[in-house]
Short mmCIF file of C-alpha atoms in Angstrom, two decimals:
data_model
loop_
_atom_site.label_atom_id
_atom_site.label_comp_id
_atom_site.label_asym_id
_atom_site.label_seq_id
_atom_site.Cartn_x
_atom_site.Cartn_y
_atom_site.Cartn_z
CA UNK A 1497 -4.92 -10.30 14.12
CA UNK A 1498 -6.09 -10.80 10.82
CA UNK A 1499 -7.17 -7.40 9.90
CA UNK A 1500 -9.49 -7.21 7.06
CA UNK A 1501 -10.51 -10.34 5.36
CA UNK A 1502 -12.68 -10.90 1.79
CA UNK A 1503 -14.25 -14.23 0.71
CA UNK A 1504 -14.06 -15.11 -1.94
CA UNK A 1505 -11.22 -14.06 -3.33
CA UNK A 1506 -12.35 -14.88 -7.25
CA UNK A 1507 -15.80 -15.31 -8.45
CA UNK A 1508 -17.19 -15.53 -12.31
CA UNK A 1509 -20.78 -15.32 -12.66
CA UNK A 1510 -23.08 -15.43 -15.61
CA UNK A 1511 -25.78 -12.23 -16.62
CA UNK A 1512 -28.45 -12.45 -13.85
CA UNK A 1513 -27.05 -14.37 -11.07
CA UNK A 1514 -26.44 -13.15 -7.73
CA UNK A 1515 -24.06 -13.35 -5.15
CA UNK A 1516 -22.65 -12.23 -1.89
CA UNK A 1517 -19.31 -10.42 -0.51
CA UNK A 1518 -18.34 -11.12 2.62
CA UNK A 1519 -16.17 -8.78 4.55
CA UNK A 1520 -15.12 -9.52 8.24
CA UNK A 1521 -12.55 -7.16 10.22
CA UNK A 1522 -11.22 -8.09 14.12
CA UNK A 1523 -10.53 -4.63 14.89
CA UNK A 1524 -13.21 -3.68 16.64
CA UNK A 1525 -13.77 -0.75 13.89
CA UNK A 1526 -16.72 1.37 13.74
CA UNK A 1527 -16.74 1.73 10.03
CA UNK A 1528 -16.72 0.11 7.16
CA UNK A 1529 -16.84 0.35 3.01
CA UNK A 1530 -16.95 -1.39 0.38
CA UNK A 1531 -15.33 0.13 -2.87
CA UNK A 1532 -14.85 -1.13 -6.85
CA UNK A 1533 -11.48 -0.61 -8.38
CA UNK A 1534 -11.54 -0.14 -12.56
CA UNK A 1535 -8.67 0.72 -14.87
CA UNK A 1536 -8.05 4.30 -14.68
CA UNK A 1537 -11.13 5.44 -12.20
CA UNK A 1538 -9.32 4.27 -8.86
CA UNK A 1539 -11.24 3.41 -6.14
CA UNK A 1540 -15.39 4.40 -6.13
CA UNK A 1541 -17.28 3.82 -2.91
CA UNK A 1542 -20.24 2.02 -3.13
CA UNK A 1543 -21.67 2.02 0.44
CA UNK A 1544 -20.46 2.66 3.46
CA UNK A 1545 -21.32 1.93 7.55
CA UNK A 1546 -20.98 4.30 10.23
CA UNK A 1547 -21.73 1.30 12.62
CA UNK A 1548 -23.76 -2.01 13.33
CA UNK A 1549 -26.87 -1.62 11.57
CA UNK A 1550 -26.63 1.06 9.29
CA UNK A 1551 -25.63 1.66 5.78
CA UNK A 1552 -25.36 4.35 3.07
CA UNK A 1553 -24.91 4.99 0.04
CA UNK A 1554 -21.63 6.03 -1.54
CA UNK A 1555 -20.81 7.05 -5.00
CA UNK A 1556 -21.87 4.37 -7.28
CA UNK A 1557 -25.01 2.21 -4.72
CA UNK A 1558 -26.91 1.25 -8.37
CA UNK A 1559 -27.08 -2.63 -8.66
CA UNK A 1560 -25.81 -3.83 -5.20
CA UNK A 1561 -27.26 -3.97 -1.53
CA UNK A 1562 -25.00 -4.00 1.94
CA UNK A 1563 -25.95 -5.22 5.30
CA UNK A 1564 -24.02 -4.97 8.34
CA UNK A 1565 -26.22 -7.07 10.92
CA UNK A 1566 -22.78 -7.53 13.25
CA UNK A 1567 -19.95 -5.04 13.99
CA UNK A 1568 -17.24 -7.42 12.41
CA UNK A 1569 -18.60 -7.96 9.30
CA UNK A 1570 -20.61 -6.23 6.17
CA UNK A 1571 -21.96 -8.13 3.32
CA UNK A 1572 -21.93 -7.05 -0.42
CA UNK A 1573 -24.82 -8.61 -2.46
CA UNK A 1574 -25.47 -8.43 -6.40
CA UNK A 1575 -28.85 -9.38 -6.79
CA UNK A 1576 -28.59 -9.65 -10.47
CA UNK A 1577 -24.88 -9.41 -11.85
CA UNK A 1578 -24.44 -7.72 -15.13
CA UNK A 1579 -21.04 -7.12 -16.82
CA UNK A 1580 -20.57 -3.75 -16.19
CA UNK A 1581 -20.42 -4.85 -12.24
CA UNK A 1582 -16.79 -6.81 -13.41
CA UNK A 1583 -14.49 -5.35 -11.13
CA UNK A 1584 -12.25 -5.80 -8.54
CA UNK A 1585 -14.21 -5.13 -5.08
CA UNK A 1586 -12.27 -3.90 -2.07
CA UNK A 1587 -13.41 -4.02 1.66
CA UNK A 1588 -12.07 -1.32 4.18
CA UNK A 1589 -12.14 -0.92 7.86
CA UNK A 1590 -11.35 2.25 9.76
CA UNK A 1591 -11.28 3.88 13.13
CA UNK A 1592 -10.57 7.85 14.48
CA UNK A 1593 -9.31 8.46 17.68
CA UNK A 1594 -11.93 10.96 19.17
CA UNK A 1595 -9.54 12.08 22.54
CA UNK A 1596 -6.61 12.21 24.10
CA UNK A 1597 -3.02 12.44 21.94
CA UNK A 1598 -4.31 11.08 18.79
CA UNK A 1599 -7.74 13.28 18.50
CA UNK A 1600 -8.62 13.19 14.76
CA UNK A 1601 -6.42 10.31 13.53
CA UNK A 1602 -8.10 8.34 10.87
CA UNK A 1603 -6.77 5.12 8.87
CA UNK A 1604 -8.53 3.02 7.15
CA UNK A 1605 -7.31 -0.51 6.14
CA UNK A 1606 -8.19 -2.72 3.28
CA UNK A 1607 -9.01 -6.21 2.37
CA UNK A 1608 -7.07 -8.05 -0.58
CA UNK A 1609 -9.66 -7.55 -3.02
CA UNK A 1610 -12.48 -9.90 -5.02
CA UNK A 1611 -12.21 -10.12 -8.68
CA UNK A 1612 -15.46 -10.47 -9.88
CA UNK A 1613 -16.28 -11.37 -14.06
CA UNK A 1614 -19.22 -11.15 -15.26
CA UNK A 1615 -20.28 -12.68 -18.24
CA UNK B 755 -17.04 19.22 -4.65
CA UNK B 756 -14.06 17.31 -3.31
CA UNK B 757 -11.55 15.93 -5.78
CA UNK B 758 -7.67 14.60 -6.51
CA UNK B 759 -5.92 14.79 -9.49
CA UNK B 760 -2.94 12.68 -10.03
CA UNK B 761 -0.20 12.59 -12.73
CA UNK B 762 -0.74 9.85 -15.43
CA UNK B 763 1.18 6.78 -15.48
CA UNK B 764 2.60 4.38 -16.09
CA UNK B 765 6.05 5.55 -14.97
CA UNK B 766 8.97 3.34 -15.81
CA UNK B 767 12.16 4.25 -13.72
CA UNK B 768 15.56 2.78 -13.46
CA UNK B 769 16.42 1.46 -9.75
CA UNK B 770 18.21 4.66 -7.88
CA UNK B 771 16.49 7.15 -9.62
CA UNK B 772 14.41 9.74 -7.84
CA UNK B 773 10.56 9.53 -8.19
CA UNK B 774 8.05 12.37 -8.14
CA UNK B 775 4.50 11.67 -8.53
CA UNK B 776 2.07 14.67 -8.52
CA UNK B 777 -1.06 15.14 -6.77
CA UNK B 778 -3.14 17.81 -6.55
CA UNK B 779 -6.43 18.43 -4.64
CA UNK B 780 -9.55 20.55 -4.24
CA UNK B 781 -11.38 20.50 -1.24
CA UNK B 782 -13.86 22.60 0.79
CA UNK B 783 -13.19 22.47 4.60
CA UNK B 784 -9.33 21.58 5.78
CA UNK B 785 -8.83 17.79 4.43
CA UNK B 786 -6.03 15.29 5.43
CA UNK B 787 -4.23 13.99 2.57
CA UNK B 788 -2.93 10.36 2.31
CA UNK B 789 -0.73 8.34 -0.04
CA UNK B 790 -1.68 4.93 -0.51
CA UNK B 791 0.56 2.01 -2.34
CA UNK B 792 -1.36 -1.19 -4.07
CA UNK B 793 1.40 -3.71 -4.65
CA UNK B 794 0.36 -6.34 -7.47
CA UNK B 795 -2.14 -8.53 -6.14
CA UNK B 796 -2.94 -7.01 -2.83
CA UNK B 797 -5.13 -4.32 -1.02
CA UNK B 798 -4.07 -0.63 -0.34
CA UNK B 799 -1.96 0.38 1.99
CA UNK B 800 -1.76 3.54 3.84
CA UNK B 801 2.56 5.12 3.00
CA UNK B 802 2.05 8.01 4.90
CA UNK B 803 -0.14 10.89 5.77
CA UNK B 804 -0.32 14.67 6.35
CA UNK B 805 -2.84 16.06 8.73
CA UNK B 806 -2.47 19.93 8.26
CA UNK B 807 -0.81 22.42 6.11
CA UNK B 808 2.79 22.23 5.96
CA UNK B 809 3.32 18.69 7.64
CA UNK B 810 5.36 16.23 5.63
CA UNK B 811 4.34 12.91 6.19
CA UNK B 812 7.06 10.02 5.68
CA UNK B 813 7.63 6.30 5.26
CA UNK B 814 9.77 3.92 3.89
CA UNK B 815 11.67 6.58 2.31
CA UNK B 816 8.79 8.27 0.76
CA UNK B 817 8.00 11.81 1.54
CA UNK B 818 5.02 14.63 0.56
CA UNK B 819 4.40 18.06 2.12
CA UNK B 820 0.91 19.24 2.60
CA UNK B 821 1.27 22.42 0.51
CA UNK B 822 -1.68 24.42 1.20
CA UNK B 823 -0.87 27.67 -1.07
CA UNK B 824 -0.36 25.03 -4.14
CA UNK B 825 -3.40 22.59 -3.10
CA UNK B 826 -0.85 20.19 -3.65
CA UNK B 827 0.70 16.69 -1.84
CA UNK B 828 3.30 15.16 -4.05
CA UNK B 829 5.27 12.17 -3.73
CA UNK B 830 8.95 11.96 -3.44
CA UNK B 831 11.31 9.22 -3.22
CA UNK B 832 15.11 10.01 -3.53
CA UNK B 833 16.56 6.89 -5.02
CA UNK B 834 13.95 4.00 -5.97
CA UNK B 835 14.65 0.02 -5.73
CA UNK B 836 12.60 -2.60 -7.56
CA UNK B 837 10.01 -3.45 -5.06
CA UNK B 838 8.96 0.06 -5.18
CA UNK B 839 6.91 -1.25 -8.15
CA UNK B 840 3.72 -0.38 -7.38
CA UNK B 841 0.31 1.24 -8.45
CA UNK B 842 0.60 4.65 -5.60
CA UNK B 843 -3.08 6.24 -5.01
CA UNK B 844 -3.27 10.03 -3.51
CA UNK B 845 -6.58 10.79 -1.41
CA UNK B 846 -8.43 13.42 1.01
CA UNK B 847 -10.50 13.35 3.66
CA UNK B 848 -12.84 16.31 5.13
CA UNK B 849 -13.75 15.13 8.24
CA UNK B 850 -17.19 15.72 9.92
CA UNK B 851 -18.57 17.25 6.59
CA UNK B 852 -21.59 16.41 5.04
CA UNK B 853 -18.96 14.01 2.79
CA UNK B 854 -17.01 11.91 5.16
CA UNK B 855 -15.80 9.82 3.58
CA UNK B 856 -11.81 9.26 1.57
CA UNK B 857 -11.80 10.35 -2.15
CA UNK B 858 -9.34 8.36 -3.81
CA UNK B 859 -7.48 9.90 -6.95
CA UNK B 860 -7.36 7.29 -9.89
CA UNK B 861 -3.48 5.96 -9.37
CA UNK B 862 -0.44 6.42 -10.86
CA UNK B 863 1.36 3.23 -11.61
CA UNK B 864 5.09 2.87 -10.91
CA UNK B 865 7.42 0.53 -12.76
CA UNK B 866 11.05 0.23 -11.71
CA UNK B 867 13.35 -1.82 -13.50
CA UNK B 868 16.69 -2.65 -12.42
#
């Protein structure tokens, strides 16, 4: 079991260029995020999916598209970087029990993180 | 709206000493509250959890009570080693609101030195 897994795990781009996230999970989770971690504003959510072939948006969408075209994976593109995108960009997976013992319990679990400079 | 507030860091401790790290919330609805530890170079992971009012959630020798009358979840640990060191994030969750989703509060970083 590999969990949650983010390529790559470093990127630097210049002004301009894009790029894609890639974010795979072999849990068989339902839903998925994708948030940016900056000094002193902890984690922001960017988008989110309730579940193969849908997306949202979360907190801060402006300046990046998701796709989630399979259950295992969902894609974080920057169509044109700029350097106020540098950040570190964590993937997250989570499930919640709907019956039995566990009703309600949520977790979510999270990839090891892209840095991402722009420049 | 939804919200956590945690204390500012960076805390610097000596290994042994106890560790508090306060968290406060504001929610609408009944949330579950979470702790969350980021060790250097890595992704979150989920310490431990409290799913209504008065539970105390537990881990690794870390403990918070869901405090209800205080809106409040803080972190406890009674004696603290080195590889405690650690950036520790506090959240909520509302479930089945119109929001959700986990609100992360913005870390409180945790230096122990031996």
């Amino acid at each position: 079991n590999a969990g949650v897994t983010q390529t790559p795990k470093f990127r630097v781009l210049k002004t301009g260029q894009s790029m894609t996230l890639l974010c795979a999970q072999d849990m068989n989770h339902e839903y998925m995020y994708w948030y940016r971690q900056d000094p002193g504003m902890g984690l922001r959510l960017i988008h989110y999916s309730v579940g193969e072939g849908t997306t949202a948006k979360g907190e801060v969408p402006d300046g990046y598209n998701v796709s989630r075209l399979k259950k295992q994976n969902f894609l974080l593109g920057l169509e044109s970087a700029a350097p106020s995108q540098t950040s570190v960009y964590f993937c997250a997976s989570s499930y919640e029990s709907t019956g039995g013992k566990l009703a309600g319990f949520y977790e979510q679990y999270f990839g090891p993180g892209t840095r991402l400079t722009v420049t | 709206g939804n919200s956590v507030t945690q204390m500012e860091g960076p805390v610097t401790l000596s290994e042994e000493a106890f560790l508090t790290i306060n968290c406060t919330y504001t929610a609408t609805g009944y949330p579950s509250l979470f702790w969350y530890v980021q060790y250097p170079g890595e992704g979150l992971q989920l310490l431990l959890k409290a799913t209504k009012a008065d539970d105390k959630g537990s881990n690794k020798g870390f403990e918070a009570t869901y405090r209800k009358e205080t809106t409040s979840f803080h972190l406890e640990k009674g004696s603290v080693q080195v590889s405690d060191s650690a950036v520790y994030f506090c959240a909520l969750r509302v479930a089945k609101t119109s929001y959700d989703k986990v609100i992360f509060g913005p870390g409180t970083s945790l230096s122990v030195i031996p």
